[in-house]
Backbone as JSON, one array per atom type, in Angstrom:
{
  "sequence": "XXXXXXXXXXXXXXXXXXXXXXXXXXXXXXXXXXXXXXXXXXXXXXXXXXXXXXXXXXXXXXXXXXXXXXXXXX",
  "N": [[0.84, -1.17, 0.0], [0.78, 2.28, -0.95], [1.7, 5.52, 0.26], [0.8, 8.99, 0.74], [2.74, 11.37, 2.45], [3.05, 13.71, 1.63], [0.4, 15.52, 0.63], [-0.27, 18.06, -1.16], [2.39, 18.64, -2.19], [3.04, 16.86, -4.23], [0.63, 17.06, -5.8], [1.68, 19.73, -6.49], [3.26, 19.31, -7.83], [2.52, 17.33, -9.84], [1.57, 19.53, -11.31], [3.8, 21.08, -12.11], [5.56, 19.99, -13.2], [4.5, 17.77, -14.58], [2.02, 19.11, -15.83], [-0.08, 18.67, -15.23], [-2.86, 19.88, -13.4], [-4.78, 19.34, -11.2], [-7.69, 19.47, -10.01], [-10.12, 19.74, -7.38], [-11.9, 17.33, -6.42], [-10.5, 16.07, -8.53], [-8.04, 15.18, -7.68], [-8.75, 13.9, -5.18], [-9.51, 11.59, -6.18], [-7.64, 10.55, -7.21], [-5.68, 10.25, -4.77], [-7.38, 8.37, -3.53], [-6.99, 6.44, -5.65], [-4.07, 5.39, -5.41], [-3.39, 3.32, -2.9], [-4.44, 1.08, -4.55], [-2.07, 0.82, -5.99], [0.49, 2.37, -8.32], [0.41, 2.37, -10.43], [-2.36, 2.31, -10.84], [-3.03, 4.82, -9.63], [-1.77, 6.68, -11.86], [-3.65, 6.06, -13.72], [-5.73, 7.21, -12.66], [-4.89, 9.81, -12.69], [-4.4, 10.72, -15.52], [-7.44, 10.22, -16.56], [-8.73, 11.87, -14.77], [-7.86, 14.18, -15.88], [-8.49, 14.33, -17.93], [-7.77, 12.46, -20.11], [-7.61, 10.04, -22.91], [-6.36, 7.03, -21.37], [-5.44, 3.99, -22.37], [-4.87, 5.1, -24.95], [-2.84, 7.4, -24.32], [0.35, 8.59, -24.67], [3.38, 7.05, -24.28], [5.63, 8.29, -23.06], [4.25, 10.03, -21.43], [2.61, 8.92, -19.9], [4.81, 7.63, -18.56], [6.26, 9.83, -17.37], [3.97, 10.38, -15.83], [3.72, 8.82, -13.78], [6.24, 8.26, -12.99], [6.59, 11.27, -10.99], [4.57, 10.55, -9.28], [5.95, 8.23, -7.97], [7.83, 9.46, -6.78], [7.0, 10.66, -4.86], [5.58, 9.77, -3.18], [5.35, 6.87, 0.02], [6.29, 3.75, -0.11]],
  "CA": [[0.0, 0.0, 0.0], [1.58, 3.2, -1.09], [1.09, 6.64, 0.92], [1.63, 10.3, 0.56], [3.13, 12.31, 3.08], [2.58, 15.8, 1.32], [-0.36, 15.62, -0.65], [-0.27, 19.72, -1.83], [3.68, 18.69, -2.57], [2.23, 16.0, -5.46], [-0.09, 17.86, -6.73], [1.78, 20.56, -7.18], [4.87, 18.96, -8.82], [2.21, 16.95, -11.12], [0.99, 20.74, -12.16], [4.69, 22.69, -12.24], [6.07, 19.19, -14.0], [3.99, 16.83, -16.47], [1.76, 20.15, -16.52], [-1.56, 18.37, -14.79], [-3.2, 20.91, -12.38], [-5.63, 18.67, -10.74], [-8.87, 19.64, -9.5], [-10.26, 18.82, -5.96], [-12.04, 15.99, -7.08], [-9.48, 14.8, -9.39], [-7.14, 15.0, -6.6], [-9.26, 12.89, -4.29], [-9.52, 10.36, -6.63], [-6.08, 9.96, -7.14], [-5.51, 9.3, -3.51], [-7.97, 6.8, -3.31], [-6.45, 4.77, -6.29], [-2.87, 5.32, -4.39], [-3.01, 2.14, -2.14], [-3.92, 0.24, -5.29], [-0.91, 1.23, -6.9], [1.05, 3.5, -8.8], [-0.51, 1.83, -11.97], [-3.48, 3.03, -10.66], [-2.56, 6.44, -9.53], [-1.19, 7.13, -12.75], [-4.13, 5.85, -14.84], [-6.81, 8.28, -12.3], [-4.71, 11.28, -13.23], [-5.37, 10.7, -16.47], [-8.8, 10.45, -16.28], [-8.87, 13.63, -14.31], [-7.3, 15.13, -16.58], [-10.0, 13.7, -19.83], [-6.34, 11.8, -21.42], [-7.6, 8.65, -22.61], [-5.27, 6.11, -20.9], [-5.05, 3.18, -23.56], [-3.94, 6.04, -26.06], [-1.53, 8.03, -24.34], [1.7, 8.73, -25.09], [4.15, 6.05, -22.99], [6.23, 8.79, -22.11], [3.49, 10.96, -21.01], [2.29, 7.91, -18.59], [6.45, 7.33, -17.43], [6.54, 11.11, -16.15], [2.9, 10.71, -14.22], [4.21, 7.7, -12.74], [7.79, 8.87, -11.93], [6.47, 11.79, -10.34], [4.04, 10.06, -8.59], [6.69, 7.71, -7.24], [8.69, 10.49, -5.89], [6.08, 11.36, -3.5], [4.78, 8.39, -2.47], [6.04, 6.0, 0.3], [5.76, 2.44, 0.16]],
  "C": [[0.88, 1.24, 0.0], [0.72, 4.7, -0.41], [1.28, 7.91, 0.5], [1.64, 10.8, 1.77], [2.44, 13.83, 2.96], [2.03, 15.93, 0.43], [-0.06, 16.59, -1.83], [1.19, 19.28, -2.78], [3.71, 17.71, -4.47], [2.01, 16.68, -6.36], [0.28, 18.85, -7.15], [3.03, 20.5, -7.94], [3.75, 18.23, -10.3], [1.75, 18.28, -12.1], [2.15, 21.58, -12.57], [5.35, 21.25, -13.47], [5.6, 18.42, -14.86], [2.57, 18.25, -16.6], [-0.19, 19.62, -16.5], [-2.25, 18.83, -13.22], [-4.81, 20.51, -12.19], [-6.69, 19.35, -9.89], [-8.89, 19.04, -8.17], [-10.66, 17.71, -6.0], [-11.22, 15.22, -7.71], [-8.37, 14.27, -8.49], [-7.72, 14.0, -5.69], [-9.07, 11.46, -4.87], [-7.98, 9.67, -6.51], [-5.23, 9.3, -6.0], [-6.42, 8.19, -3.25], [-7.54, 5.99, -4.61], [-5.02, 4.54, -5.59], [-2.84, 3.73, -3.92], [-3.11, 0.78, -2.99], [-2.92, 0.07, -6.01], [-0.95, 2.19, -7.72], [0.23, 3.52, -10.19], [-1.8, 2.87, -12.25], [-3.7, 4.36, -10.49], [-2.58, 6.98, -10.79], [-2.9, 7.03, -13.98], [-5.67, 7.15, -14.06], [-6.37, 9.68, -12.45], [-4.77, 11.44, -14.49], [-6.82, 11.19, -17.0], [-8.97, 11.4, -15.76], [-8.94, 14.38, -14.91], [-8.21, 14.95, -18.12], [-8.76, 12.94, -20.64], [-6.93, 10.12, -21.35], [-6.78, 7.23, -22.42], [-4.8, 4.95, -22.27], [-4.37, 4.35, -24.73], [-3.09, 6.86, -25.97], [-0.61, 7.91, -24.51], [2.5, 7.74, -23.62], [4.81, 6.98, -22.32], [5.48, 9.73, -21.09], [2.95, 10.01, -19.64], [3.49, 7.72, -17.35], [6.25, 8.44, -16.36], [5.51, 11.48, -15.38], [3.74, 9.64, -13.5], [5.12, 7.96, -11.97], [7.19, 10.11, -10.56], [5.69, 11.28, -9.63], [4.8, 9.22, -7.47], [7.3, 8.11, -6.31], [8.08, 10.72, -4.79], [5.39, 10.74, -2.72], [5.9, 7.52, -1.55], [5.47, 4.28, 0.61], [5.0, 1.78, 1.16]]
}
């Protein structure tokens, strides 16, 4: 189960770095896919964001994920 520490710190690296400036809602969600994994994380900011997952760009998925990783602890 993966956690965040500093939610605001997330959210505001996924908005200054892959350039996704998450909503309150979209933000919620995202912590509740969290404990299923990063997988998951990655595929509800997406969706937040309207990017349809099966068709995004791989690297565009790497740098939610990475950053996501960063901020998360196992």
């Amino acid at each position: 189960m993966s956690t965040v520490a500093d939610p605001d710190a997330l959210f505001a690296a996924l908005c200054s770095e892959v350039g996704f400036c998450l909503h309150e809602k979209g933000q919620k969600r995202v912590l509740e896919a969290l404990p299923k994994g990063l997988d998951a994380a990655m595929r509800a900011v997406l969706a937040a964001e309207g990017v349809d997952e099966p068709n995004a760009p791989g690297d565009l998925k790497k740098a939610v994920r990475d950053c996501l990783k960063a901020h998360v602890t196992p």
